[in-house]
PDB file of C-alpha atoms in Angstrom:
ATOM      1  CA  ALA F   1     -15.839   0.286  12.715  1.00  0.00           C
ATOM      2  CA  LEU F   2     -15.122   0.949   9.020  1.00  0.00           C
ATOM      3  CA  ARG F   3     -11.483   0.062   9.507  1.00  0.00           C
ATOM      4  CA  ASN F   4     -12.372  -3.258  11.175  1.00  0.00           C
ATOM      5  CA  LYS F   5     -14.951  -4.152   8.536  1.00  0.00           C
ATOM      6  CA  THR F   6     -12.539  -3.286   5.727  1.00  0.00           C
ATOM      7  CA  ALA F   7      -9.878  -5.448   7.389  1.00  0.00           C
ATOM      8  CA  GLU F   8     -12.373  -8.341   7.529  1.00  0.00           C
ATOM      9  CA  LEU F   9     -13.101  -7.886   3.820  1.00  0.00           C
ATOM     10  CA  LEU F  10      -9.386  -7.887   2.975  1.00  0.00           C
ATOM     11  CA  CYS F  11      -8.851 -11.042   5.045  1.00  0.00           C
ATOM     12  CA  GLY F  12     -11.787 -12.622   3.209  1.00  0.00           C
ATOM     13  CA  MET F  13      -9.996 -11.878  -0.075  1.00  0.00           C
ATOM     14  CA  GLY F  14      -6.936 -13.746   1.208  1.00  0.00           C
ATOM     15  CA  LEU F  15      -4.776 -10.867   2.441  1.00  0.00           C
ATOM     16  CA  GLN F  16      -2.828 -10.927   5.703  1.00  0.00           C
ATOM     17  CA  GLU F  17      -2.254  -7.930   7.963  1.00  0.00           C
ATOM     18  CA  ILE F  18       1.288  -6.814   8.773  1.00  0.00           C
ATOM     19  CA  LEU F  19       2.651  -4.247  11.231  1.00  0.00           C
ATOM     20  CA  THR F  20       5.875  -2.463  10.337  1.00  0.00           C
ATOM     21  CA  ASN F  21       7.987   0.182  12.040  1.00  0.00           C
ATOM     22  CA  SER F  22       7.063   3.800  11.291  1.00  0.00           C
ATOM     23  CA  ILE F  23      10.722   4.775  11.816  1.00  0.00           C
ATOM     24  CA  VAL F  24      12.779   3.863   8.743  1.00  0.00           C
ATOM     25  CA  ASN F  25      16.162   4.339   7.087  1.00  0.00           C
ATOM     26  CA  SER F  26      16.736   7.669   5.326  1.00  0.00           C
ATOM     27  CA  LYS F  27      18.885   5.917   2.674  1.00  0.00           C
ATOM     28  CA  TYR F  28      15.626   4.777   1.014  1.00  0.00           C
ATOM     29  CA  TYR F  29      14.794   8.409   0.162  1.00  0.00           C
ATOM     30  CA  PRO F  30      17.938  10.166  -1.133  1.00  0.00           C
ATOM     31  CA  GLU F  31      15.964  12.673  -3.265  1.00  0.00           C
ATOM     32  CA  ARG F  32      13.322  13.674  -0.722  1.00  0.00           C
ATOM     33  CA  THR F  33      13.649  16.982   1.102  1.00  0.00           C
ATOM     34  CA  ASP F  34      10.456  16.715   3.187  1.00  0.00           C
ATOM     35  CA  LEU F  35      11.623  13.967   5.558  1.00  0.00           C
ATOM     36  CA  VAL F  36      10.843  14.188   9.270  1.00  0.00           C
ATOM     37  CA  LYS F  37      14.212  13.409  10.892  1.00  0.00           C
ATOM     38  CA  MET F  38      14.611  11.943  14.359  1.00  0.00           C
ATOM     39  CA  ILE F  39      16.546  14.135  16.779  1.00  0.00           C
ATOM     40  CA  ASN F  40      17.399  11.162  18.993  1.00  0.00           C
ATOM     41  CA  SER F  41      17.493   8.311  16.454  1.00  0.00           C
ATOM     42  CA  LEU F  42      17.474   4.744  17.773  1.00  0.00           C
ATOM     43  CA  SER F  43      20.264   3.767  15.363  1.00  0.00           C
ATOM     44  CA  SER F  44      21.910   4.968  12.156  1.00  0.00           C
ATOM     45  CA  GLU F  45      19.479   2.729  10.203  1.00  0.00           C
ATOM     46  CA  LEU F  46      16.337   4.086  11.897  1.00  0.00           C
ATOM     47  CA  ASP F  47      16.585   7.851  11.603  1.00  0.00           C
ATOM     48  CA  VAL F  48      13.453   9.226   9.836  1.00  0.00           C
ATOM     49  CA  MET F  49       9.668   8.857  10.052  1.00  0.00           C
ATOM     50  CA  ARG F  50       8.351   7.029   6.984  1.00  0.00           C
ATOM     51  CA  PRO F  51       7.069   9.277   4.173  1.00  0.00           C
ATOM     52  CA  SER F  52       5.594   6.232   2.360  1.00  0.00           C
ATOM     53  CA  MET F  53       4.231   2.812   3.333  1.00  0.00           C
ATOM     54  CA  LEU F  54       5.950   1.024   0.433  1.00  0.00           C
ATOM     55  CA  GLU F  55       9.356   0.324   1.938  1.00  0.00           C
ATOM     56  CA  GLY F  56       8.162  -1.354   5.138  1.00  0.00           C
ATOM     57  CA  GLY F  57       6.186  -3.847   3.078  1.00  0.00           C
ATOM     58  CA  LEU F  58       9.151  -4.506   0.787  1.00  0.00           C
ATOM     59  CA  GLU F  59      11.246  -5.395   3.851  1.00  0.00           C
ATOM     60  CA  VAL F  60       8.553  -7.900   4.894  1.00  0.00           C
ATOM     61  CA  ILE F  61       8.429  -9.340   1.362  1.00  0.00           C
ATOM     62  CA  GLN F  62      12.239  -9.651   1.270  1.00  0.00           C
ATOM     63  CA  TYR F  63      12.237 -11.451   4.636  1.00  0.00           C
ATOM     64  CA  ASN F  64       9.546 -13.909   3.524  1.00  0.00           C
ATOM     65  CA  CYS F  65      11.025 -14.545   0.059  1.00  0.00           C
ATOM     66  CA  ASN F  66      14.384 -15.358   1.659  1.00  0.00           C
ATOM     67  CA  ARG F  67      12.542 -18.061   3.626  1.00  0.00           C
ATOM     68  CA  LYS F  68      10.830 -19.576   0.543  1.00  0.00           C
ATOM     69  CA  SER F  69       7.442 -17.946   1.208  1.00  0.00           C
ATOM     70  CA  GLN F  70       6.973 -16.091  -2.066  1.00  0.00           C
ATOM     71  CA  ASP F  71       3.201 -15.948  -2.610  1.00  0.00           C
ATOM     72  CA  LEU F  72       2.148 -12.966  -0.526  1.00  0.00           C
ATOM     73  CA  ALA F  73      -0.893 -10.690  -0.270  1.00  0.00           C
ATOM     74  CA  LEU F  74      -0.441  -8.159   2.544  1.00  0.00           C
ATOM     75  CA  TYR F  75      -2.111  -5.053   3.925  1.00  0.00           C
ATOM     76  CA  GLU F  76      -1.292  -2.531   6.630  1.00  0.00           C
ATOM     77  CA  TYR F  77      -2.946   0.463   8.270  1.00  0.00           C
ATOM     78  CA  GLY F  78      -0.435   3.134   9.240  1.00  0.00           C
ATOM     79  CA  ASN F  79       0.629   6.762   9.099  1.00  0.00           C
ATOM     80  CA  THR F  80       3.058   8.587   6.844  1.00  0.00           C
ATOM     81  CA  TYR F  81       4.918  11.726   7.841  1.00  0.00           C
ATOM     82  CA  SER F  82       6.346  14.745   6.025  1.00  0.00           C
ATOM     83  CA  GLN F  83       7.114  18.394   6.662  1.00  0.00           C
ATOM     84  CA  HIS F  84       6.269  21.415   4.545  1.00  0.00           C
ATOM     85  CA  ASP F  85       7.250  24.979   5.444  1.00  0.00           C
ATOM     86  CA  SER F  86       8.218  23.926   8.988  1.00  0.00           C
ATOM     87  CA  LYS F  87       4.818  22.266   9.491  1.00  0.00           C
ATOM     88  CA  TYR F  88       4.570  18.543  10.140  1.00  0.00           C
ATOM     89  CA  VAL F  89       1.959  16.541   8.227  1.00  0.00           C
ATOM     90  CA  GLN F  90       0.668  13.138   9.340  1.00  0.00           C
ATOM     91  CA  GLU F  91      -1.607  11.159   7.002  1.00  0.00           C
ATOM     92  CA  SER F  92      -3.443   7.884   7.631  1.00  0.00           C
ATOM     93  CA  LYS F  93      -2.985   5.229   4.939  1.00  0.00           C
ATOM     94  CA  LEU F  94      -4.109   1.742   4.015  1.00  0.00           C
ATOM     95  CA  ALA F  95      -1.399  -0.020   1.989  1.00  0.00           C
ATOM     96  CA  ILE F  96      -1.686  -3.249  -0.002  1.00  0.00           C
ATOM     97  CA  TRP F  97       1.099  -5.392  -1.506  1.00  0.00           C
ATOM     98  CA  ILE F  98       0.704  -8.489  -3.704  1.00  0.00           C
ATOM     99  CA  THR F  99       3.490 -10.655  -5.152  1.00  0.00           C
ATOM    100  CA  GLY F 100       4.103 -14.207  -6.342  1.00  0.00           C
ATOM    101  CA  ASN F 101       1.114 -16.356  -7.304  1.00  0.00           C
ATOM    102  CA  MET F 102      -2.411 -15.311  -6.424  1.00  0.00           C
ATOM    103  CA  GLN F 103      -3.616 -18.829  -7.248  1.00  0.00           C
ATOM    104  CA  ALA F 104      -1.443 -21.908  -6.689  1.00  0.00           C
ATOM    105  CA  THR F 105      -1.136 -24.689  -9.266  1.00  0.00           C
ATOM    106  CA  SER F 106      -3.758 -27.391  -8.838  1.00  0.00           C
ATOM    107  CA  TRP F 107      -4.983 -30.399 -10.823  1.00  0.00           C
ATOM    108  CA  ASN F 108      -7.392 -28.298 -12.903  1.00  0.00           C
ATOM    109  CA  GLN F 109      -5.588 -24.971 -13.352  1.00  0.00           C
ATOM    110  CA  LYS F 110      -2.190 -23.375 -13.702  1.00  0.00           C
ATOM    111  CA  ALA F 111      -0.709 -20.925 -11.228  1.00  0.00           C
ATOM    112  CA  GLN F 112      -1.884 -17.323 -11.651  1.00  0.00           C
ATOM    113  CA  PRO F 113       0.948 -14.820 -11.067  1.00  0.00           C
ATOM    114  CA  ALA F 114      -0.061 -11.552  -9.409  1.00  0.00           C
ATOM    115  CA  ASN F 115      -0.556  -8.588 -11.716  1.00  0.00           C
ATOM    116  CA  ILE F 116      -1.916  -5.040 -11.642  1.00  0.00           C
ATOM    117  CA  PHE F 117      -5.416  -6.334 -12.479  1.00  0.00           C
ATOM    118  CA  HIS F 118      -5.541  -8.484  -9.330  1.00  0.00           C
ATOM    119  CA  LEU F 119      -4.708  -5.352  -7.343  1.00  0.00           C
ATOM    120  CA  LYS F 120      -7.286  -3.334  -9.283  1.00  0.00           C
ATOM    121  CA  GLY F 121      -9.907  -5.982  -8.434  1.00  0.00           C
ATOM    122  CA  ILE F 122      -9.125  -5.670  -4.719  1.00  0.00           C
ATOM    123  CA  ILE F 123      -9.529  -1.870  -4.858  1.00  0.00           C
ATOM    124  CA  ILE F 124     -12.812  -2.126  -6.813  1.00  0.00           C
ATOM    125  CA  ASN F 125     -14.158  -4.577  -4.206  1.00  0.00           C
ATOM    126  CA  LEU F 126     -13.266  -2.087  -1.457  1.00  0.00           C
ATOM    127  CA  LEU F 127     -14.905   0.797  -3.365  1.00  0.00           C
ATOM    128  CA  ASN F 128     -18.093  -1.230  -3.894  1.00  0.00           C
ATOM    129  CA  TYR F 129     -18.135  -2.334  -0.272  1.00  0.00           C
ATOM    130  CA  GLY F 130     -17.792   1.260   0.920  1.00  0.00           C
ATOM    131  CA  GLY F 131     -20.496   2.478  -1.472  1.00  0.00           C
ATOM    132  CA  ILE F 132     -18.131   5.169  -2.761  1.00  0.00           C
ATOM    133  CA  LYS F 133     -19.635   6.995  -5.740  1.00  0.00           C
ATOM    134  CA  ASN F 134     -18.442   9.497  -8.374  1.00  0.00           C
ATOM    135  CA  ILE F 135     -14.944   8.073  -8.756  1.00  0.00           C
ATOM    136  CA  ALA F 136     -12.695   9.232 -11.601  1.00  0.00           C
ATOM    137  CA  VAL F 137     -10.113   6.684 -12.769  1.00  0.00           C
ATOM    138  CA  ALA F 138      -6.875   7.692 -14.529  1.00  0.00           C
ATOM    139  CA  TYR F 139      -4.378   5.341 -16.199  1.00  0.00           C
ATOM    140  CA  SER F 140      -0.742   6.455 -16.504  1.00  0.00           C
ATOM    141  CA  ASP F 141       1.777   5.531 -19.198  1.00  0.00           C
ATOM    142  CA  ASP F 142       3.784   3.552 -16.628  1.00  0.00           C
ATOM    143  CA  GLY F 143       0.762   1.289 -15.999  1.00  0.00           C
ATOM    144  CA  SER F 144      -0.255   2.802 -12.657  1.00  0.00           C
ATOM    145  CA  ILE F 145      -3.918   3.500 -11.864  1.00  0.00           C
ATOM    146  CA  THR F 146      -5.223   6.431  -9.803  1.00  0.00           C
ATOM    147  CA  TRP F 147      -8.733   6.711  -8.372  1.00  0.00           C
ATOM    148  CA  LYS F 148      -9.884  10.257  -7.517  1.00  0.00           C
ATOM    149  CA  TRP F 149     -12.824  11.422  -5.424  1.00  0.00           C
ATOM    150  CA  LYS F 150     -13.827  15.096  -5.634  1.00  0.00           C
ATOM    151  CA  ASN F 151     -10.642  15.663  -7.666  1.00  0.00           C
ATOM    152  CA  GLN F 152      -8.429  14.415  -4.820  1.00  0.00           C
ATOM    153  CA  PRO F 153      -6.261  11.275  -5.105  1.00  0.00           C
ATOM    154  CA  LEU F 154      -8.051   8.548  -3.160  1.00  0.00           C
ATOM    155  CA  CYS F 155      -5.903   5.559  -4.144  1.00  0.00           C
ATOM    156  CA  THR F 156      -2.981   4.719  -6.412  1.00  0.00           C
ATOM    157  CA  ALA F 157      -2.049   1.234  -7.614  1.00  0.00           C
ATOM    158  CA  THR F 158       1.247   0.562  -9.353  1.00  0.00           C
ATOM    159  CA  GLN F 159       3.925  -1.998 -10.130  1.00  0.00           C
ATOM    160  CA  VAL F 160       7.028  -1.403  -8.008  1.00  0.00           C
ATOM    161  CA  THR F 161       9.973  -0.435 -10.226  1.00  0.00           C
ATOM    162  CA  ALA F 162      12.818  -2.871 -10.873  1.00  0.00           C
ATOM    163  CA  LYS F 163      15.262  -0.337  -9.386  1.00  0.00           C
ATOM    164  CA  ARG F 164      13.301  -0.207  -6.121  1.00  0.00           C
ATOM    165  CA  LEU F 165      13.031  -3.996  -5.946  1.00  0.00           C
ATOM    166  CA  LYS F 166      16.796  -4.326  -6.474  1.00  0.00           C
ATOM    167  CA  GLU F 167      17.428  -2.049  -3.471  1.00  0.00           C
ATOM    168  CA  PHE F 168      15.540  -4.570  -1.317  1.00  0.00           C
ATOM    169  CA  ASP F 169      16.946  -7.641  -3.107  1.00  0.00           C
ATOM    170  CA  VAL F 170      13.446  -8.752  -4.151  1.00  0.00           C
ATOM    171  CA  LYS F 171      13.633 -10.842  -7.320  1.00  0.00           C
ATOM    172  CA  GLN F 172       9.926 -11.040  -8.238  1.00  0.00           C
ATOM    173  CA  ASP F 173       7.304  -8.524  -9.321  1.00  0.00           C
ATOM    174  CA  VAL F 174       5.512  -6.608  -6.565  1.00  0.00           C
ATOM    175  CA  TYR F 175       2.290  -4.613  -6.966  1.00  0.00           C
ATOM    176  CA  PHE F 176       1.479  -1.894  -4.460  1.00  0.00           C
ATOM    177  CA  ALA F 177      -1.556   0.256  -3.649  1.00  0.00           C
ATOM    178  CA  GLU F 178      -1.779   3.111  -1.154  1.00  0.00           C
ATOM    179  CA  ILE F 179      -5.155   4.450  -0.033  1.00  0.00           C
ATOM    180  CA  ASN F 180      -5.580   7.868   1.580  1.00  0.00           C
ATOM    181  CA  TRP F 181      -7.574   6.528   4.536  1.00  0.00           C
ATOM    182  CA  ASP F 182      -8.760   9.913   5.888  1.00  0.00           C
ATOM    183  CA  LEU F 183     -10.254  10.774   2.478  1.00  0.00           C
ATOM    184  CA  TRP F 184     -11.634   7.236   2.125  1.00  0.00           C
ATOM    185  CA  VAL F 185     -13.608   7.615   5.384  1.00  0.00           C
ATOM    186  CA  LYS F 186     -15.097  10.901   4.093  1.00  0.00           C
ATOM    187  CA  ALA F 187     -15.992   9.307   0.758  1.00  0.00           C
ATOM    188  CA  VAL F 188     -17.747   6.384   2.474  1.00  0.00           C
ATOM    189  CA  ALA F 189     -19.684   8.776   4.741  1.00  0.00           C
ATOM    190  CA  ALA F 190     -20.790  10.810   1.713  1.00  0.00           C
ATOM    191  CA  GLY F 191     -22.186   7.788  -0.133  1.00  0.00           C
ATOM    192  CA  LYS F 192     -25.853   6.950   0.422  1.00  0.00           C
ATOM    193  CA  ILE F 193     -26.338   3.208   0.215  1.00  0.00           C
ATOM    194  CA  LYS F 194     -29.608   2.155  -1.479  1.00  0.00           C
ATOM    195  CA  TYR F 195     -31.118  -1.268  -0.855  1.00  0.00           C
TER     196      TYR F 195
END
């Protein structure tokens, strides 16, 4: 129920849901040693389970930008996978991507390009909607923002690096947030809503 209501809220803010493949290309993660590799991979391009939601969304953005659809606000529910000490870890995530203009040019205002503050506003709306209390917010030198609940990372919002964008041949700024959905559900359940 929370997932459906959150999806409705995101749609109300102008975001569109996407569904991407949870099997991805290992070339996106040359430095990672915790990848879950496929024994019977479908192809040489699809050989690991995704450790992050970011890359699937960048593929969608690349596809749309190549077809002149550059103003995008997307979200996706999905799982990420990793392995630590021979144990497999699966985590539920809610990912959000924004790029291009958040507001198109009209007779009374100029276009408003997406920025980290648009993304921050989306996250704050979700936090308020969920009634999540006692959040600690940390700002990094690279401009990323992390929200913590009970000293655990609940959500991180950041601008995708130019190097990462170049790998996907995306020529415009992209802002990305990843929410730890399992922790989010606990945080919502712990909040007492007063009315």
